[in-house]
Short mmCIF file of C-alpha atoms in Angstrom, two decimals:
data_model
loop_
_atom_site.label_atom_id
_atom_site.label_comp_id
_atom_site.label_asym_id
_atom_site.label_seq_id
_atom_site.Cartn_x
_atom_site.Cartn_y
_atom_site.Cartn_z
CA MET A 1 -31.55 23.51 54.39
CA ALA A 2 -28.97 22.61 51.53
CA GLU A 3 -29.92 19.58 49.66
CA SER A 4 -27.37 16.80 50.02
CA VAL A 5 -25.25 15.71 47.09
CA LYS A 6 -27.27 12.59 46.42
CA ASP A 7 -30.23 14.29 46.31
CA GLN A 8 -29.04 17.12 43.98
CA VAL A 9 -27.44 14.04 41.67
CA ILE A 10 -30.64 12.23 41.71
CA ALA A 11 -32.83 15.22 40.75
CA ILE A 12 -30.33 16.14 37.65
CA ILE A 13 -30.68 12.24 36.85
CA ALA A 14 -34.30 12.42 37.08
CA GLU A 15 -34.87 15.32 35.26
CA GLN A 16 -32.72 14.09 32.14
CA ALA A 17 -34.71 10.54 32.44
CA VAL A 18 -37.96 12.27 32.61
CA LEU A 19 -38.82 10.60 35.73
CA GLU A 20 -40.01 11.33 39.50
CA VAL A 21 -37.31 11.74 41.92
CA GLY A 22 -38.64 8.52 43.94
CA ASP A 23 -38.79 6.40 40.92
CA VAL A 24 -34.56 6.76 40.50
CA ASN A 25 -33.35 3.53 42.10
CA MET A 26 -29.86 3.65 43.17
CA ASP A 27 -28.88 0.72 42.00
CA ALA A 28 -30.08 1.38 38.43
CA THR A 29 -27.94 2.00 35.41
CA LEU A 30 -28.52 4.84 33.15
CA GLU A 31 -29.39 2.74 30.50
CA ASP A 32 -32.15 1.34 32.95
CA LEU A 33 -33.24 4.90 33.08
CA GLY A 34 -33.31 5.30 29.30
CA ILE A 35 -30.56 7.66 29.37
CA ASP A 36 -28.43 7.72 26.26
CA SER A 37 -25.14 8.79 25.28
CA LEU A 38 -25.95 12.08 24.78
CA GLY A 39 -28.32 12.27 27.68
CA LEU A 40 -25.04 11.23 29.81
CA VAL A 41 -23.16 13.72 28.54
CA GLU A 42 -25.70 16.49 29.26
CA SER A 43 -26.08 14.90 32.95
CA ILE A 44 -22.26 15.23 33.42
CA PHE A 45 -22.49 18.93 32.09
CA ALA A 46 -25.62 19.67 34.73
CA ILE A 47 -23.52 17.91 37.66
CA GLU A 48 -20.67 20.25 36.63
CA GLU A 49 -22.74 23.43 36.91
CA ALA A 50 -24.59 22.48 39.90
CA PHE A 51 -21.46 21.63 42.08
CA ASP A 52 -19.02 23.96 40.09
CA ILE A 53 -16.83 20.78 39.62
CA SER A 54 -14.76 19.65 36.42
CA VAL A 55 -15.57 15.87 36.15
CA PRO A 56 -12.98 13.54 34.08
CA PHE A 57 -15.20 11.91 31.61
CA ASN A 58 -14.57 10.94 27.98
CA ALA A 59 -17.18 9.50 26.10
CA ASN A 60 -14.81 7.74 23.73
CA ASP A 61 -13.86 5.43 26.63
CA PRO A 62 -16.18 5.73 29.92
CA SER A 63 -14.28 2.56 31.40
CA ALA A 64 -11.12 4.32 31.45
CA SER A 65 -12.52 7.47 33.07
CA GLU A 66 -11.85 7.94 37.00
CA PHE A 67 -15.62 8.67 37.10
CA ASP A 68 -17.64 5.37 37.65
CA ILE A 69 -20.77 5.88 35.82
CA SER A 70 -22.09 2.43 36.24
CA THR A 71 -24.95 3.14 38.36
CA VAL A 72 -26.79 5.89 40.19
CA LYS A 73 -25.00 5.01 43.21
CA SER A 74 -21.66 5.23 41.62
CA ILE A 75 -22.29 8.63 40.36
CA VAL A 76 -23.43 9.83 43.55
CA GLY A 77 -20.09 8.43 45.22
CA ALA A 78 -17.86 9.70 42.43
CA VAL A 79 -20.03 13.33 42.62
CA GLU A 80 -19.41 13.17 46.32
CA GLY A 81 -15.51 12.41 46.00
CA LEU A 82 -15.13 15.18 43.36
CA VAL A 83 -16.96 17.68 45.64
CA ALA A 84 -14.81 16.73 48.57
CA GLN A 85 -11.78 16.94 46.40
CA GLN A 86 -11.98 20.10 44.38
CA LYS A 87 -13.84 22.30 47.29
CA THR A 88 -10.99 24.78 48.40
CA MET B 1 -23.59 11.75 -19.33
CA HIS B 2 -20.09 13.53 -19.48
CA ARG B 3 -16.84 12.30 -18.02
CA VAL B 4 -15.34 14.06 -15.11
CA VAL B 5 -11.90 14.59 -14.43
CA ILE B 6 -9.70 16.27 -11.82
CA THR B 7 -7.07 18.64 -13.25
CA GLY B 8 -5.89 21.13 -10.67
CA GLN B 9 -5.29 20.48 -6.92
CA GLY B 10 -4.34 22.87 -4.01
CA THR B 11 -3.75 22.71 -0.22
CA ILE B 12 -2.79 24.35 2.92
CA ASN B 13 -3.40 22.11 5.97
CA ALA B 14 -1.41 21.33 9.25
CA LEU B 15 1.03 18.84 7.06
CA GLY B 16 2.07 21.75 4.51
CA ALA B 17 1.60 24.73 2.57
CA ASP B 18 1.10 22.99 -0.66
CA VAL B 19 0.59 19.73 -2.23
CA ALA B 20 3.85 18.61 -2.51
CA GLN B 21 4.67 19.30 1.39
CA THR B 22 1.07 17.46 2.10
CA LEU B 23 2.11 14.32 -0.06
CA ASP B 24 5.39 14.09 1.50
CA ALA B 25 3.98 14.03 4.77
CA PHE B 26 1.53 11.32 4.08
CA LYS B 27 4.46 9.26 2.58
CA ALA B 28 6.60 9.84 5.59
CA GLY B 29 3.81 9.24 7.85
CA ARG B 30 4.20 12.53 9.69
CA CYS B 31 2.05 13.94 12.34
CA GLY B 32 1.03 17.63 12.14
CA ILE B 33 -0.81 17.64 15.27
CA GLY B 34 0.57 19.58 18.18
CA ALA B 35 0.17 21.99 21.01
CA LEU B 36 -2.49 24.48 19.91
CA ASP B 37 -1.13 28.01 19.64
CA ILE B 38 -4.25 30.23 20.24
CA ARG B 39 -5.53 32.86 22.78
CA ASP B 40 -6.83 31.53 26.04
CA VAL B 41 -5.54 28.16 25.31
CA ASP B 42 -5.00 27.69 29.09
CA ARG B 43 -8.63 27.78 29.50
CA LEU B 44 -9.20 25.04 27.44
CA ALA B 45 -9.30 21.24 28.56
CA ILE B 46 -8.32 20.10 24.97
CA GLN B 47 -4.90 21.90 24.16
CA ILE B 48 -3.95 19.93 20.86
CA GLY B 49 -4.72 20.41 17.21
CA GLY B 50 -3.66 20.19 13.82
CA GLN B 51 -2.84 23.90 13.37
CA VAL B 52 -1.67 25.52 10.33
CA LYS B 53 1.97 26.96 11.77
CA ASN B 54 4.09 29.22 10.20
CA TYR B 55 1.57 31.37 8.41
CA ASP B 56 1.73 34.82 8.03
CA PRO B 57 -1.26 36.34 6.43
CA ASN B 58 0.40 39.50 6.11
CA ALA B 59 2.89 37.79 3.52
CA GLU B 60 -0.13 36.62 1.46
CA PHE B 61 -2.63 39.57 1.65
CA ASN B 62 -2.75 43.04 1.81
CA ARG B 63 -4.19 44.79 4.80
CA GLN B 64 -7.69 45.67 2.43
CA GLN B 65 -8.14 41.95 2.05
CA ILE B 66 -7.27 40.61 5.43
CA ALA B 67 -10.05 42.86 6.59
CA LEU B 68 -12.55 40.96 4.33
CA TYR B 69 -10.89 37.35 4.36
CA ASP B 70 -11.63 35.21 7.73
CA ARG B 71 -8.68 32.53 7.88
CA PHE B 72 -10.95 29.92 6.34
CA THR B 73 -11.09 32.18 3.22
CA GLN B 74 -7.44 32.92 3.23
CA PHE B 75 -6.98 29.32 3.19
CA SER B 76 -9.57 28.72 0.29
CA LEU B 77 -7.54 31.43 -1.73
CA LEU B 78 -4.19 29.98 -1.30
CA ALA B 79 -5.15 26.36 -1.91
CA ALA B 80 -7.27 27.88 -5.01
CA ARG B 81 -4.47 29.62 -6.45
CA GLU B 82 -2.41 26.43 -6.47
CA ALA B 83 -4.99 24.40 -8.03
CA ILE B 84 -6.18 26.69 -10.80
CA ALA B 85 -2.45 27.17 -11.44
CA GLN B 86 -2.10 23.54 -11.95
CA SER B 87 -4.97 23.25 -13.82
CA GLY B 88 -3.88 26.04 -16.72
CA LEU B 89 -7.49 27.19 -17.04
CA THR B 90 -8.35 30.64 -17.35
CA PHE B 91 -12.05 31.33 -17.15
CA SER B 92 -13.38 33.59 -19.72
CA ASP B 93 -16.34 33.74 -22.19
CA GLN B 94 -18.49 30.77 -22.16
CA LEU B 95 -16.36 28.66 -19.49
CA ALA B 96 -16.58 31.81 -17.10
CA ALA B 97 -20.16 31.91 -17.56
CA GLN B 98 -20.89 28.28 -16.69
CA ALA B 99 -18.27 27.52 -14.37
CA GLY B 100 -18.66 28.24 -10.58
CA VAL B 101 -17.34 27.31 -7.15
CA VAL B 102 -18.99 25.10 -4.63
CA LEU B 103 -17.33 24.60 -1.28
CA GLY B 104 -18.07 22.70 1.90
CA THR B 105 -17.65 24.34 5.16
CA ALA B 106 -19.07 23.89 8.73
CA GLY B 107 -18.46 26.71 10.67
CA GLY B 108 -17.57 29.40 8.13
CA GLY B 109 -15.61 32.41 9.52
CA MET B 110 -15.45 30.99 13.19
CA ASN B 111 -12.42 32.96 13.85
CA THR B 112 -14.38 36.18 12.98
CA GLN B 113 -17.07 35.37 15.24
CA ASP B 114 -14.93 34.46 18.26
CA GLU B 115 -12.77 37.43 17.88
CA ASN B 116 -15.93 39.94 17.65
CA TYR B 117 -18.05 38.48 20.23
CA ARG B 118 -15.06 38.44 22.45
CA ALA B 119 -15.24 42.33 21.74
CA VAL B 120 -18.49 43.05 22.49
CA TYR B 121 -19.24 40.71 25.30
CA GLU B 122 -15.90 40.41 26.93
CA GLU B 123 -14.16 43.59 26.23
CA GLY B 124 -17.21 45.59 26.57
CA LYS B 125 -17.22 47.35 23.04
CA ASN B 126 -20.05 48.68 21.61
CA ARG B 127 -18.73 48.67 18.02
CA VAL B 128 -17.49 46.51 15.63
CA HIS B 129 -15.58 46.54 12.21
CA PRO B 130 -17.84 47.20 9.45
CA PHE B 131 -17.11 43.95 7.66
CA VAL B 132 -18.03 41.48 10.19
CA VAL B 133 -20.48 39.92 8.47
CA PRO B 134 -18.95 39.72 5.04
CA LYS B 135 -16.10 38.26 6.72
CA LEU B 136 -17.68 35.71 8.97
CA MET B 137 -20.36 34.42 6.28
CA ASN B 138 -20.50 30.98 5.32
CA ASN B 139 -20.48 31.50 1.70
CA ALA B 140 -17.62 34.20 1.73
CA ALA B 141 -14.73 31.72 0.53
CA ALA B 142 -16.85 30.84 -2.38
CA ALA B 143 -17.67 34.28 -3.26
CA HIS B 144 -14.09 35.40 -3.07
CA LEU B 145 -13.04 32.47 -5.59
CA SER B 146 -15.90 33.62 -7.85
CA MET B 147 -14.58 36.88 -7.78
CA GLN B 148 -11.02 36.29 -8.29
CA TYR B 149 -11.23 33.62 -10.82
CA ASN B 150 -14.29 35.04 -12.76
CA LEU B 151 -16.42 32.20 -12.09
CA LYS B 152 -19.90 33.40 -13.05
CA GLY B 153 -21.85 29.97 -13.04
CA PRO B 154 -23.51 28.36 -9.98
CA SER B 155 -21.75 28.89 -6.34
CA PHE B 156 -22.48 28.08 -3.03
CA THR B 157 -21.52 26.50 0.10
CA VAL B 158 -22.79 23.45 1.43
CA ALA B 159 -22.82 23.11 5.28
CA THR B 160 -23.11 19.48 6.32
CA ALA B 161 -20.69 19.33 9.20
CA CYS B 162 -18.12 16.79 8.63
CA ALA B 163 -19.27 15.69 5.16
CA SER B 164 -19.49 18.95 3.82
CA SER B 165 -16.56 19.12 1.37
CA ASN B 166 -17.79 15.56 0.18
CA HIS B 167 -21.26 16.79 -0.76
CA ALA B 168 -19.87 19.91 -2.23
CA MET B 169 -17.43 17.83 -4.37
CA GLY B 170 -20.11 15.81 -5.42
CA LEU B 171 -22.24 18.36 -6.49
CA ALA B 172 -19.46 19.79 -8.66
CA PHE B 173 -19.03 16.22 -10.26
CA GLN B 174 -22.62 16.15 -10.87
CA PHE B 175 -22.77 19.51 -12.51
CA VAL B 176 -19.96 18.69 -14.91
CA ARG B 177 -21.26 15.19 -15.60
CA SER B 178 -24.72 16.53 -16.31
CA GLY B 179 -23.06 18.74 -18.99
CA MET B 180 -24.22 21.70 -17.29
CA THR B 181 -20.54 23.25 -17.35
CA LYS B 182 -17.23 22.35 -18.55
CA ALA B 183 -15.34 23.15 -15.42
CA MET B 184 -16.10 23.67 -11.66
CA VAL B 185 -13.99 24.46 -8.63
CA THR B 186 -14.61 22.56 -5.61
CA GLY B 187 -13.42 21.76 -2.23
CA GLY B 188 -13.75 22.70 1.34
CA SER B 189 -12.01 24.35 4.01
CA GLU B 190 -12.26 25.34 7.83
CA SER B 191 -10.91 26.98 10.60
CA MET B 192 -12.12 26.68 13.82
CA LEU B 193 -9.16 26.44 15.99
CA CYS B 194 -10.14 29.21 17.94
CA PHE B 195 -11.16 29.78 21.66
CA GLY B 196 -15.11 29.41 21.07
CA GLY B 197 -14.52 26.59 18.27
CA VAL B 198 -12.76 24.12 20.46
CA LYS B 199 -14.60 24.90 23.91
CA ALA B 200 -17.55 23.91 21.72
CA TRP B 201 -16.23 20.60 20.90
CA GLU B 202 -14.94 20.12 24.51
CA GLY B 203 -18.50 20.04 25.59
CA LEU B 204 -19.21 16.80 23.57
CA ARG B 205 -16.39 15.23 25.52
CA VAL B 206 -15.29 13.37 22.24
CA MET B 207 -11.87 14.84 21.82
CA SER B 208 -8.90 13.23 22.63
CA LYS B 209 -6.06 15.40 24.77
CA ASP B 210 -3.30 13.15 23.38
CA ALA B 211 -3.45 12.17 19.76
CA CYS B 212 -5.89 10.65 17.03
CA ARG B 213 -5.39 7.12 16.61
CA PRO B 214 -8.06 5.94 14.10
CA PHE B 215 -8.97 2.22 14.45
CA SER B 216 -6.66 1.43 17.42
CA ALA B 217 -8.32 -0.32 20.36
CA ASN B 218 -6.68 2.49 22.61
CA ARG B 219 -8.25 5.24 20.67
CA ASN B 220 -9.64 8.11 22.68
CA GLY B 221 -11.33 10.64 20.65
CA MET B 222 -10.86 12.93 17.77
CA VAL B 223 -8.35 15.82 17.14
CA GLN B 224 -9.53 18.91 15.22
CA GLY B 225 -7.38 20.26 12.31
CA GLU B 226 -7.89 23.48 9.98
CA GLY B 227 -7.18 24.06 6.44
CA ALA B 228 -8.27 23.78 3.16
CA ALA B 229 -8.31 21.99 -0.30
CA ILE B 230 -9.43 22.89 -3.61
CA PHE B 231 -9.91 21.13 -6.69
CA VAL B 232 -10.54 22.02 -10.53
CA PHE B 233 -13.44 19.55 -11.93
CA GLU B 234 -12.97 19.33 -15.63
CA GLU B 235 -15.16 17.66 -18.46
CA TYR B 236 -12.96 14.80 -20.01
CA GLU B 237 -12.93 15.92 -23.66
CA HIS B 238 -12.30 19.61 -22.93
CA ALA B 239 -9.43 18.51 -20.75
CA LYS B 240 -7.79 15.89 -23.01
CA ALA B 241 -8.42 18.39 -26.19
CA ARG B 242 -6.12 21.32 -24.11
CA GLY B 243 -3.60 18.67 -23.16
CA ALA B 244 -4.30 18.88 -19.46
CA ASP B 245 -2.68 16.94 -17.05
CA ILE B 246 -5.41 14.63 -15.68
CA LEU B 247 -4.89 13.88 -11.96
CA ALA B 248 -7.65 11.64 -11.56
CA GLU B 249 -11.33 10.61 -12.87
CA VAL B 250 -14.09 10.94 -10.47
CA ILE B 251 -16.57 8.13 -11.18
CA GLY B 252 -19.11 8.08 -8.43
CA PHE B 253 -20.77 9.69 -5.86
CA ALA B 254 -23.72 8.84 -3.24
CA MET B 255 -25.13 10.70 -0.43
CA SER B 256 -27.49 9.13 2.28
CA SER B 257 -29.34 9.99 5.46
CA ASP B 258 -29.30 8.05 8.64
CA ALA B 259 -32.31 9.45 9.51
CA ALA B 260 -31.45 8.41 12.95
CA ASP B 261 -29.47 10.12 15.42
CA ILE B 262 -27.81 13.60 15.62
CA VAL B 263 -24.43 12.44 16.92
CA MET B 264 -24.57 8.39 16.81
CA PRO B 265 -23.26 6.92 13.36
CA SER B 266 -25.55 4.27 11.50
CA LYS B 267 -23.79 1.57 10.00
CA GLN B 268 -27.10 1.28 7.79
CA GLY B 269 -26.74 4.80 6.56
CA ALA B 270 -22.95 4.65 5.78
CA ALA B 271 -23.35 1.49 4.03
CA ARG B 272 -25.99 2.68 1.82
CA ALA B 273 -23.83 6.03 0.72
CA ILE B 274 -20.57 3.26 0.30
CA SER B 275 -22.73 0.88 -1.92
CA GLY B 276 -24.49 3.87 -3.79
CA ALA B 277 -21.25 5.22 -4.66
CA LEU B 278 -20.35 1.98 -6.14
CA THR B 279 -23.55 1.54 -7.73
CA ASP B 280 -23.07 5.49 -9.48
CA ALA B 281 -19.62 4.45 -10.63
CA GLY B 282 -21.00 1.01 -12.18
CA LEU B 283 -18.20 -0.57 -9.99
CA ASN B 284 -17.92 -4.14 -8.46
CA PRO B 285 -17.09 -3.89 -4.64
CA SER B 286 -13.79 -6.08 -5.59
CA ASP B 287 -12.71 -3.17 -7.73
CA VAL B 288 -12.05 -0.97 -4.80
CA ALA B 289 -8.54 -1.06 -3.86
CA TYR B 290 -8.49 1.75 -1.27
CA ILE B 291 -11.02 3.62 0.85
CA ASN B 292 -9.69 6.84 2.87
CA ALA B 293 -11.93 6.67 5.91
CA HIS B 294 -13.99 8.82 7.51
CA GLY B 295 -11.71 7.49 10.57
CA THR B 296 -12.14 9.92 13.38
CA GLY B 297 -10.71 8.21 15.92
CA THR B 298 -13.64 7.89 17.99
CA ALA B 299 -14.96 4.82 19.65
CA ALA B 300 -18.05 5.16 17.68
CA ASN B 301 -17.43 6.19 14.33
CA ASP B 302 -14.59 3.62 13.78
CA LYS B 303 -16.31 0.57 14.65
CA THR B 304 -19.50 1.60 12.65
CA GLU B 305 -17.46 2.35 9.60
CA CYS B 306 -15.41 -0.76 9.66
CA ALA B 307 -18.91 -2.61 10.41
CA ALA B 308 -20.25 -0.70 7.01
CA VAL B 309 -17.39 -1.60 5.19
CA ALA B 310 -17.80 -5.31 6.12
CA ASP B 311 -21.18 -5.28 5.12
CA VAL B 312 -20.95 -3.67 1.66
CA PHE B 313 -17.90 -5.49 0.33
CA GLY B 314 -18.17 -8.99 2.28
CA ALA B 315 -15.09 -10.86 1.60
CA HIS B 316 -13.43 -8.32 -0.26
CA ALA B 317 -13.30 -6.17 2.60
CA ASP B 318 -10.21 -8.23 4.05
CA ARG B 319 -8.52 -7.55 0.86
CA LEU B 320 -8.82 -3.76 0.11
CA MET B 321 -7.00 -1.04 2.31
CA MET B 322 -8.77 1.45 4.22
CA SER B 323 -6.91 4.13 6.25
CA SER B 324 -7.36 7.55 8.01
CA THR B 325 -5.01 10.66 7.47
CA LYS B 326 -7.00 12.47 10.21
CA SER B 327 -4.46 10.52 12.48
CA MET B 328 -1.93 13.27 10.56
CA HIS B 329 -3.85 16.28 9.88
CA GLY B 330 -6.87 16.37 12.13
CA HIS B 331 -10.17 16.47 11.66
CA VAL B 332 -10.58 19.24 9.43
CA ILE B 333 -14.75 19.32 9.85
CA GLY B 334 -16.06 20.87 6.80
CA GLY B 335 -12.92 20.95 4.78
CA THR B 336 -11.78 17.33 5.90
CA GLY B 337 -13.15 15.40 2.96
CA ALA B 338 -11.10 17.78 0.58
CA ILE B 339 -7.56 17.25 2.24
CA GLU B 340 -8.52 13.77 2.27
CA LEU B 341 -8.98 13.48 -1.59
CA LEU B 342 -5.53 14.54 -1.81
CA ALA B 343 -4.63 10.95 -0.31
CA CYS B 344 -6.99 9.06 -2.84
CA ILE B 345 -5.50 10.91 -5.65
CA MET B 346 -2.11 10.04 -4.49
CA ALA B 347 -2.96 6.64 -3.88
CA LEU B 348 -4.15 6.40 -7.75
CA ARG B 349 -1.33 8.87 -9.63
CA GLU B 350 1.53 7.05 -7.68
CA ASP B 351 0.35 3.76 -6.26
CA VAL B 352 1.36 5.14 -2.56
CA VAL B 353 -1.19 4.44 -0.13
CA ALA B 354 -1.35 7.10 3.30
CA PRO B 355 -1.10 5.26 6.50
CA THR B 356 -3.31 5.45 9.42
CA ILE B 357 -0.25 6.68 12.17
CA ASN B 358 -0.65 6.33 16.04
CA TYR B 359 -1.97 2.85 15.12
CA GLU B 360 -1.17 0.81 18.61
CA GLU B 361 -3.25 -1.91 19.35
CA PRO B 362 -5.48 -3.68 17.22
CA ASP B 363 -9.12 -3.65 17.78
CA PRO B 364 -11.28 -6.61 16.81
CA GLU B 365 -14.45 -4.40 15.95
CA CYS B 366 -11.87 -2.50 13.40
CA ALA B 367 -10.36 -5.81 12.07
CA LEU B 368 -9.58 -4.38 8.37
CA ASP B 369 -6.04 -3.45 6.71
CA VAL B 370 -5.92 0.06 8.06
CA VAL B 371 -2.35 0.26 6.60
CA PRO B 372 -0.92 0.87 10.02
CA ASN B 373 2.01 3.48 10.68
CA GLU B 374 3.61 3.21 7.26
CA ALA B 375 2.97 4.23 3.84
CA ARG B 376 2.75 1.38 1.36
CA ASP B 377 3.29 0.79 -2.21
CA ALA B 378 0.58 -0.62 -3.59
CA LYS B 379 -1.55 -0.81 -6.96
CA VAL B 380 -4.49 1.36 -6.82
CA ASP B 381 -6.91 1.56 -9.80
CA VAL B 382 -10.21 2.79 -7.75
CA ALA B 383 -10.10 4.63 -4.53
CA LEU B 384 -13.36 5.80 -2.16
CA SER B 385 -13.62 8.69 0.16
CA ASN B 386 -15.86 8.56 2.77
CA ALA B 387 -17.80 11.19 4.86
CA PHE B 388 -20.05 10.76 7.64
CA ALA B 389 -21.30 13.62 9.32
CA PHE B 390 -22.91 14.78 12.96
CA GLY B 391 -26.81 14.74 11.68
CA GLY B 392 -26.28 11.52 10.17
CA MET B 393 -25.50 12.92 6.77
CA ASN B 394 -23.14 10.82 4.65
CA ALA B 395 -21.72 11.29 1.32
CA VAL B 396 -19.08 9.19 -0.43
CA LEU B 397 -17.00 9.62 -3.69
CA ALA B 398 -15.51 7.08 -5.86
CA LEU B 399 -12.48 7.93 -7.96
CA ARG B 400 -10.24 5.99 -10.98
CA LYS B 401 -6.86 6.06 -11.77
CA PRO B 402 -6.37 8.16 -15.13
CA ASN B 403 -6.35 6.38 -18.36
#
């Protein structure tokens, strides 16, 4: 059975944060998980590769990007949206 | 300790094919950034850059030369031709034996790498041109300058990413100051506006899709440029004795390492390089009228640089001018400090300060006089040029009006 988008995103974040999947709280921010700016850019790259999508994100102004990175939950939601939108 | 002066300058960059055109653009606040015209640009997310346009290598070099000269080498040779002609120096005998060329470049022959990787990987070819290695190597430009101008002293290339040129020019300055040589050719060159070069930068997600707006609250990243600037650094008495036109005096140089993060800049590291340059030059902070900023237009660099300047200069930070000419020529990576030195020399020689264009909204974290949008007439006796590289490697030069 294919993993859900949520499970895959959490797995990517967990790997980046060097945490067990079970330790990634949906309400945590990336900062809470110890992921810095380079870790964030690397996570987004991993997400793009895993789902074959393009994530609109500029590290200079994360808040202006359509991609909401405020919490794990918001990232999962944003990826689900992009997957639905970009699947042809 | 010997005094060191600049007696020749040359360039080619997105603003012009020589120094005169570049300075005209600085004075007019003209932007050289536009749509990239490179192969496979449609596969890039970032499609703008400070590209050298209307340039035909065949008009400058013959077929055999082009087989050996990557674009970054071509730019170096063209800029050096202008600089050495202006200096009036001919390198022979003892002068030639001591004089060398120290250049900064981060990527070296990136276009050559890109073209040849494409040939073997994408096009499946099993053979490349025999000169790929001597064409792509990082020291190729310095080597061709040494051969063309008979420079037989110390020659090499410095690669410290975005600070490469400043490190190179700082070393050339120290060689002349120490008495090791009467003259050095120095500066930097970069040409990584090719598919692979831009694609790599895209990955970091620090590039702007529309414009380079240093210090502006709505800045959204850097824009890459290309080009070269080359200078002749000469011992003062040697230049004076032959009646050379002295463009500026180089009076100080300092380097520091953040020893912290591979990409995020450090205020302390930058401040140590700036204050180190002041100390090396024997300057008080209040002597400095103009700083050519590193000013990349990224969120992180610009606020960190302003904080570092505020720390070093205290109350004087509000009285000095600091502009980023990257807003016009783009970030020329390993060659950028050399091109930016042209703006420092212009300020010292002509008392005209190049602006930071595309400045739209004040940012409380960049609350300095960034000479927004229009060049300014102002007396400048002392100028600094900042460069802060990925890797946390910083290099700052101090220059004075010739007297």
